[in-house]
Amino acid sequence: MSTANPAPAKLRVATVSLAGCFGCHMSFLDIDERLFELIEHIQFDRSPLTDIKTVGLCDIGLIEGGLCNAENVEVLRAFRANCRVLVAVGACAITGGLPALRNHLDVGDMLQAVYGTVPDDPELPLPLNKVHPIHEVVRIDHSLPGCPPSADAFWHLLQDLIAGREPAHGLIRYD
Amino acid sequence: MSSFSFDGQPVPLQPGDTILQAAQRAGHEVPHLCWHPEVSASASCRVCTVRVDGRPAAACTTAAAAGQRVECHTADLRAQRLHLLQMLFVEGNHFCPGCEKSGHCLLQHQAERAGMTDLHYETLNPERPVDASHPDVLFEPNRCILCQLCVRASDELDGKQVFAIGGHGIATHLLINSASGRLGDSALAVTDRAAHICPVGALLPKRVGFAVPIGQRTFDDAETRG
Ligand code: SF4
Ligand code: SF4
Ligand code: FES
């Protein structure tokens, strides 16, 4: 009979890009071959990497992007309700980022200028008047600043969370 | 030589020293934004707040005295500094990823040093139209932290008085001394000290953005930025 301890359960990780450009996800993938080590400890739930559309009960939620429409708010709330630890990833999630440059313009005027008309389709989520950082809507446990955060910043955060440690601050940059 | 204690370490004094001057000369870092060695001190940002014999004081204007006990890098002062920096960020419109000053910006540097990873407060999104009327200098008020360094540099170093601070409360803003209120109609020249002293990206000489590669900029230090 084996006396070895059973392998510890993998942490479930969900990721999403709200009003973001997927640059943070790309930077996450830049941890390169360390992904093989990581995948020994984590399992992806909802994420562009799995194409699962709804978020299940998770240990960690990584949120890229701020809130620019009603669907972003709904998805963010679903992540908060389902993830034990929620991480704001990147400048857009933390400050609104470059999408928030539109906060000084009128949404209607902008849609008119870009599309020639205000798009009107029930499939389209309602745009918000301003782009908001995510901490204005839900409680955030940790933030990884940067546009995008470096691969090492993702790596260190996940290593700390996997080990059950409070993530250490380091590698802080806003660009 | 007389001295005072700075976070438990003796710092030698010279006549006329402020706490910030003496501590910096002795190699201690005192976080600051509105202080600059070339102009008079204004104590407008309070980022340099230390505790002197138990009482809070701005290190940049408080005279150093023999026997003082100065605390700077304590947990509570760090926490206060962090919140002050977070307030400065949400009171303006700071888009660091697209800002030419990024990597050279003292506000960004102090926030990184203070461990600022989030804004904490609600963003205020103030309305502040850009003034690009000057041929050689851009004024981007969205980034202005009202430190008055340009005000003092123009007055004390350039002898011109191009700038002042006016308005009230959250509407306080930088005023420009010209009939139109625009920079292009003022006496500012790009060779003036005031055109270069801004610690953030609010007053910038035009056509020199992103001149230094990432990794070689003023504050690209390995300790905070990896
Ligand atoms: S002035 Fe400094 S803090 Fe503000 S956007 Fe520019 S780099 Fe960022
Ligand atoms: S423009 Fe720059 S130097 Fe002048 S008050 Fe604003 S932040 Fe300070
Ligand atoms: S540096 Fe002392 S108050 Fe600003």
XYZ file of C-alpha atoms and ligand atoms in Angstrom:
421
model
C 0.000 0.000 0.000
C 1.356 3.384 -0.896
C 2.100 5.735 1.990
C 2.683 8.757 -0.263
C 0.427 11.713 0.332
C -2.144 12.219 -2.392
C -1.176 14.991 -4.804
C -2.575 18.295 -3.503
C -5.652 19.497 -5.372
C -4.835 21.951 -8.107
C -5.907 25.567 -7.629
C -8.625 26.609 -10.048
C -7.747 29.818 -11.883
C -10.110 31.881 -14.033
C -8.985 34.786 -16.217
C -10.861 37.353 -18.249
C -10.229 40.475 -20.286
C -12.921 43.133 -19.714
C -12.125 46.509 -21.327
C -8.550 45.413 -22.010
C -6.435 44.583 -25.056
C -5.317 41.062 -24.006
C -1.806 42.462 -23.528
C -1.847 41.290 -19.904
C -2.812 37.786 -21.006
C 0.041 37.849 -23.523
C 2.440 38.941 -20.803
C 1.156 36.100 -18.601
C 2.004 33.643 -21.396
C 5.499 35.175 -21.450
C 6.329 33.138 -18.354
C 7.178 30.668 -21.134
C 8.450 27.235 -20.096
C 7.516 27.925 -16.483
C 3.946 27.319 -17.679
C 4.741 23.584 -17.514
C 5.642 23.893 -13.846
C 2.608 26.068 -13.198
C 0.199 23.630 -14.764
C 1.264 21.051 -12.139
C -0.351 23.319 -9.549
C -3.215 25.069 -11.283
C -6.109 24.238 -13.516
C -7.823 26.823 -15.708
C -11.524 27.496 -15.362
C -13.100 30.282 -17.440
C -10.349 31.831 -19.532
C -9.593 32.646 -23.168
C -7.166 29.721 -22.812
C -10.014 27.224 -22.263
C -12.848 29.047 -23.997
C -15.148 28.163 -21.057
C -17.840 30.864 -21.103
C -18.971 31.046 -17.461
C -16.893 31.220 -14.309
C -17.151 28.315 -11.837
C -16.038 28.221 -8.209
C -12.367 29.194 -8.302
C -9.429 29.896 -6.040
C -8.003 32.750 -8.094
C -9.572 35.161 -10.582
C -7.297 37.321 -12.731
C -9.084 40.361 -14.159
C -7.570 42.267 -17.050
C -9.248 45.469 -18.242
C -11.560 48.050 -16.735
C -15.313 48.491 -17.034
C -16.591 50.122 -20.208
C -20.003 48.466 -20.573
C -22.757 46.717 -18.615
C -21.530 43.248 -19.581
C -18.083 44.008 -18.092
C -19.797 44.829 -14.782
C -21.855 41.620 -14.876
C -18.793 39.447 -15.606
C -16.776 41.185 -12.897
C -19.526 40.570 -10.345
C -19.668 36.885 -11.373
C -15.903 36.621 -10.853
C -16.151 38.234 -7.415
C -18.956 35.904 -6.419
C -17.025 32.821 -7.533
C -13.349 33.541 -6.850
C -11.795 33.286 -3.428
C -8.992 35.676 -4.388
C -9.544 38.348 -7.018
C -6.550 40.030 -8.658
C -6.702 43.281 -10.654
C -4.190 42.794 -13.436
C -2.726 45.721 -15.358
C -3.268 49.457 -15.697
C -6.775 49.199 -17.216
C -8.183 47.101 -14.371
C -6.480 49.252 -11.735
C -6.954 52.781 -13.112
C -9.190 52.440 -16.188
C -6.037 52.725 -18.269
C -5.961 54.103 -21.785
C -9.655 53.256 -22.464
C -10.448 55.845 -19.757
C -9.055 58.531 -22.082
C -12.615 58.608 -23.432
C -13.958 59.795 -20.057
C -13.854 63.401 -21.220
C -15.922 62.775 -24.295
C -19.639 62.244 -24.692
C -20.391 58.538 -25.397
C -23.154 59.372 -27.884
C -20.939 61.826 -29.802
C -18.163 59.274 -29.854
C -20.316 56.438 -31.212
C -21.678 58.838 -33.802
C -18.180 59.884 -34.843
C -16.880 56.300 -35.076
C -19.892 54.477 -36.569
C -21.768 57.351 -38.191
C -24.779 56.302 -36.085
C -25.368 55.086 -32.535
C -25.345 51.269 -32.934
C -28.689 49.840 -31.812
C -28.779 46.067 -31.415
C -30.003 44.026 -28.426
C -26.828 41.900 -28.735
C -24.645 44.882 -27.882
C -23.940 45.593 -24.215
C -24.856 49.054 -22.987
C -21.778 51.328 -22.935
C -21.073 53.064 -19.629
C -20.836 56.818 -19.493
C -17.267 56.548 -18.189
C -14.668 53.786 -18.057
C -14.153 52.710 -14.448
C -11.375 50.817 -12.684
C -12.684 47.580 -11.173
C -12.096 48.464 -7.509
C -14.934 50.979 -7.829
C -17.398 48.092 -8.213
C -16.059 45.062 -6.329
C -13.514 44.380 -3.592
C -10.090 43.468 -4.963
C -7.607 41.354 -3.024
C -4.404 42.062 -4.955
C -3.250 44.301 -7.792
C -0.490 43.787 -10.348
C 0.214 47.209 -11.867
C 1.882 47.673 -15.242
C 0.904 48.091 -18.856
C 1.224 45.130 -18.908
C 2.631 43.630 -15.679
C 5.788 41.663 -16.459
C 5.737 37.879 -16.809
C 7.819 37.746 -13.613
C 5.148 39.746 -11.758
C 2.547 37.090 -12.714
C 4.944 34.306 -11.833
C 5.778 35.661 -8.375
C 2.122 36.356 -7.557
C 1.031 32.842 -8.535
C 3.971 31.236 -6.732
C 3.008 33.097 -3.556
C -0.676 32.205 -3.867
C 0.101 28.542 -4.620
C 2.315 28.417 -1.530
C -0.424 30.041 0.539
C 1.658 33.167 1.214
C 0.527 36.793 1.199
C 1.882 38.020 -2.185
C 4.970 40.194 -1.759
C 5.042 43.624 -3.347
C 7.884 44.084 -5.786
C 8.113 44.763 -9.481
C 5.843 47.816 -9.411
C 5.606 49.873 -12.574
C 2.785 51.801 -14.165
C 3.847 51.685 -17.806
C 29.607 68.591 15.442
C 25.956 68.674 16.532
C 23.546 66.132 15.147
C 19.984 64.868 15.276
C 18.636 61.357 14.998
C 17.003 60.211 11.750
C 15.268 56.841 12.075
C 17.692 56.109 14.901
C 20.847 57.132 13.024
C 22.868 60.260 13.802
C 22.788 62.945 11.079
C 25.322 65.813 11.312
C 23.979 69.369 11.120
C 25.148 72.470 9.314
C 23.815 75.953 10.117
C 20.554 76.724 8.293
C 19.800 73.080 7.474
C 16.290 71.801 7.067
C 15.693 68.209 8.109
C 15.394 67.153 4.469
C 18.650 68.829 3.442
C 20.680 67.377 6.293
C 19.204 63.892 5.933
C 19.729 63.800 2.163
C 23.313 65.014 2.545
C 23.901 62.144 4.967
C 22.590 59.712 2.357
C 19.074 59.127 3.716
C 16.191 59.098 1.311
C 13.385 61.465 2.282
C 10.398 61.004 -0.060
C 9.442 64.370 -1.583
C 7.654 65.911 -4.564
C 7.489 69.706 -4.264
C 11.048 70.211 -3.029
C 13.894 71.022 -5.421
C 17.406 72.138 -4.466
C 17.378 75.088 -6.901
C 14.310 76.899 -5.544
C 12.849 77.858 -2.166
C 10.766 75.278 -0.302
C 6.971 75.549 -0.344
C 5.781 72.524 1.670
C 2.793 72.132 -0.603
C 2.733 68.348 -1.155
C 3.438 67.000 2.347
C 4.911 63.809 0.955
C 8.037 64.580 3.010
C 6.102 64.545 6.286
C 8.203 63.100 9.105
C 7.616 62.987 12.816
C 9.840 65.347 14.807
C 9.928 64.562 18.516
C 6.516 62.964 18.063
C 4.887 65.739 16.017
C 4.289 65.602 12.249
C 6.250 68.187 10.238
C 7.273 68.812 6.630
C 10.953 67.815 6.417
C 11.560 70.280 3.572
C 10.717 73.385 5.635
C 11.361 72.343 9.229
C 14.693 73.537 10.576
C 16.940 70.777 11.808
C 18.082 71.164 15.411
C 20.593 69.345 17.544
C 19.102 66.500 19.529
C 15.873 66.195 17.507
C 14.403 62.727 17.102
C 13.138 62.432 13.525
C 11.158 59.429 12.288
C 10.673 59.012 8.538
C 10.317 55.403 7.412
C 7.906 54.094 10.037
C 4.932 51.896 9.150
C 2.342 54.592 9.939
C 4.149 57.358 8.038
C 4.575 55.009 5.078
C 0.842 54.277 5.136
C 0.014 58.018 5.239
C 2.407 58.708 2.367
C 0.840 55.927 0.315
C -2.667 57.374 0.790
C -1.433 60.873 -0.049
C 0.072 59.559 -3.290
C -3.096 57.624 -4.115
C -5.108 60.831 -3.626
C -2.758 62.714 -5.966
C -3.330 60.065 -8.619
C -7.143 60.068 -8.427
C -7.338 63.878 -8.261
C -5.651 64.132 -11.650
C -5.853 62.114 -14.850
C -2.669 60.081 -14.973
C -2.240 57.794 -17.970
C 1.311 56.646 -17.299
C 1.414 54.089 -20.137
C 1.007 56.927 -22.660
C 2.911 59.681 -20.834
C 6.239 60.954 -22.158
C 7.402 61.578 -18.609
C 6.987 57.953 -17.604
C 10.244 56.634 -16.166
C 11.409 60.175 -15.400
C 8.404 61.157 -13.277
C 8.925 61.872 -9.595
C 5.273 61.196 -8.710
C 5.461 57.793 -10.380
C 8.765 57.082 -8.658
C 7.519 58.028 -5.188
C 4.370 55.940 -5.684
C 6.382 52.927 -6.782
C 8.720 53.354 -3.814
C 5.715 53.629 -1.515
C 4.451 50.278 -2.831
C 1.373 51.735 -4.514
C -0.255 48.905 -6.476
C -3.782 50.323 -6.642
C -5.629 53.648 -6.470
C -7.797 52.763 -3.448
C -10.004 55.843 -3.955
C -12.597 56.571 -6.596
C -11.195 58.266 -9.696
C -12.455 61.861 -9.963
C -11.914 62.315 -13.726
C -11.581 66.116 -13.533
C -12.109 68.120 -16.731
C -8.845 69.874 -17.607
C -8.316 70.890 -21.241
C -4.765 70.631 -22.566
C -2.964 73.865 -23.530
C -0.781 73.225 -26.597
C -0.664 76.887 -27.679
C 3.057 77.402 -26.993
C 5.326 76.488 -29.919
C 7.913 74.720 -27.740
C 6.275 73.782 -24.427
C 3.197 71.651 -23.748
C 0.977 72.225 -20.704
C -0.948 69.055 -19.794
C -2.940 70.098 -16.693
C -4.338 66.587 -16.268
C -0.976 65.666 -14.748
C -0.384 68.811 -12.651
C 0.002 68.093 -8.934
C 0.126 71.791 -7.912
C 3.633 71.467 -6.497
C 4.419 75.075 -7.486
C 7.911 74.213 -8.698
C 7.260 76.017 -12.012
C 5.818 78.977 -10.084
C 8.949 79.309 -7.970
C 11.387 78.588 -10.828
C 9.788 81.240 -13.033
C 9.855 83.785 -10.223
C 13.163 82.999 -8.532
C 15.326 81.696 -11.399
C 13.858 83.206 -14.572
C 12.615 86.495 -13.071
C 9.381 86.217 -15.064
C 6.427 85.170 -12.882
C 4.727 83.216 -15.652
C 2.821 80.941 -13.246
C 0.645 81.114 -10.137
C -1.767 78.827 -8.332
C -5.394 79.960 -8.219
C -8.919 78.679 -7.687
C -10.356 76.937 -4.671
C -10.524 73.421 -3.249
C -10.677 70.671 -5.841
C -10.871 73.323 -8.602
C -7.440 74.754 -7.646
C -5.316 74.968 -10.748
C -2.211 76.446 -12.324
C -2.723 79.955 -13.704
C -0.707 81.308 -16.606
C 0.243 84.949 -16.711
C -1.006 86.129 -20.100
C -4.033 88.095 -21.291
C -5.591 84.946 -22.802
C -4.488 82.693 -19.950
C -2.760 80.503 -22.506
C 0.865 79.444 -22.428
C 1.524 80.534 -26.022
C 0.742 84.145 -25.094
C 2.929 84.145 -21.965
C 6.573 85.186 -21.587
C 7.712 81.569 -21.126
C 10.651 80.488 -23.284
C 11.697 76.865 -23.686
C 15.129 77.857 -22.346
C 13.580 78.988 -19.036
C 14.240 76.836 -15.982
C 10.477 76.788 -15.362
C 9.962 74.878 -18.607
C 12.017 71.943 -17.307
C 11.503 71.744 -13.551
C 8.074 70.058 -13.502
C 8.407 66.760 -11.582
C 5.541 65.200 -13.566
C 4.541 65.389 -17.216
C 2.483 68.591 -16.888
C 4.990 71.022 -18.409
C 7.025 69.363 -21.106
C 9.300 70.655 -23.833
C 7.735 69.578 -27.124
C 9.231 67.117 -29.615
C 11.488 65.225 -27.180
C 9.098 62.537 -25.863
C 10.318 58.966 -25.334
C 13.913 59.995 -26.128
C 15.437 57.544 -23.618
C 14.822 53.796 -24.042
C 12.983 51.888 -21.307
C 15.529 50.497 -18.877
C 17.758 53.601 -19.055
C 15.313 56.215 -17.766
C 15.910 58.210 -14.580
C 13.853 55.954 -12.303
C 14.230 52.592 -14.034
C 15.899 51.167 -10.957
C 15.939 47.422 -10.518
C 14.614 47.618 -6.958
C 11.105 48.674 -7.869
C 10.781 48.072 -11.579
C 12.425 44.697 -12.135
S 2.963 62.616 -14.894
Fe 3.921 60.828 -14.002
S 2.295 59.865 -12.826
Fe 1.332 61.286 -14.254
S 0.837 60.073 -16.088
Fe 2.843 60.997 -16.379
S 4.268 59.406 -15.714
Fe 2.299 58.897 -14.844
S 2.858 72.337 -13.901
Fe 4.305 70.873 -12.981
S 5.743 72.177 -11.849
Fe 3.939 73.427 -12.248
S 2.637 73.189 -10.425
Fe 1.953 71.666 -11.945
S 3.107 69.817 -11.419
Fe 4.139 71.507 -10.391
S 8.563 67.988 -0.373
Fe 8.077 68.762 1.584
S 5.976 69.230 1.446
Fe 6.495 68.635 -0.605
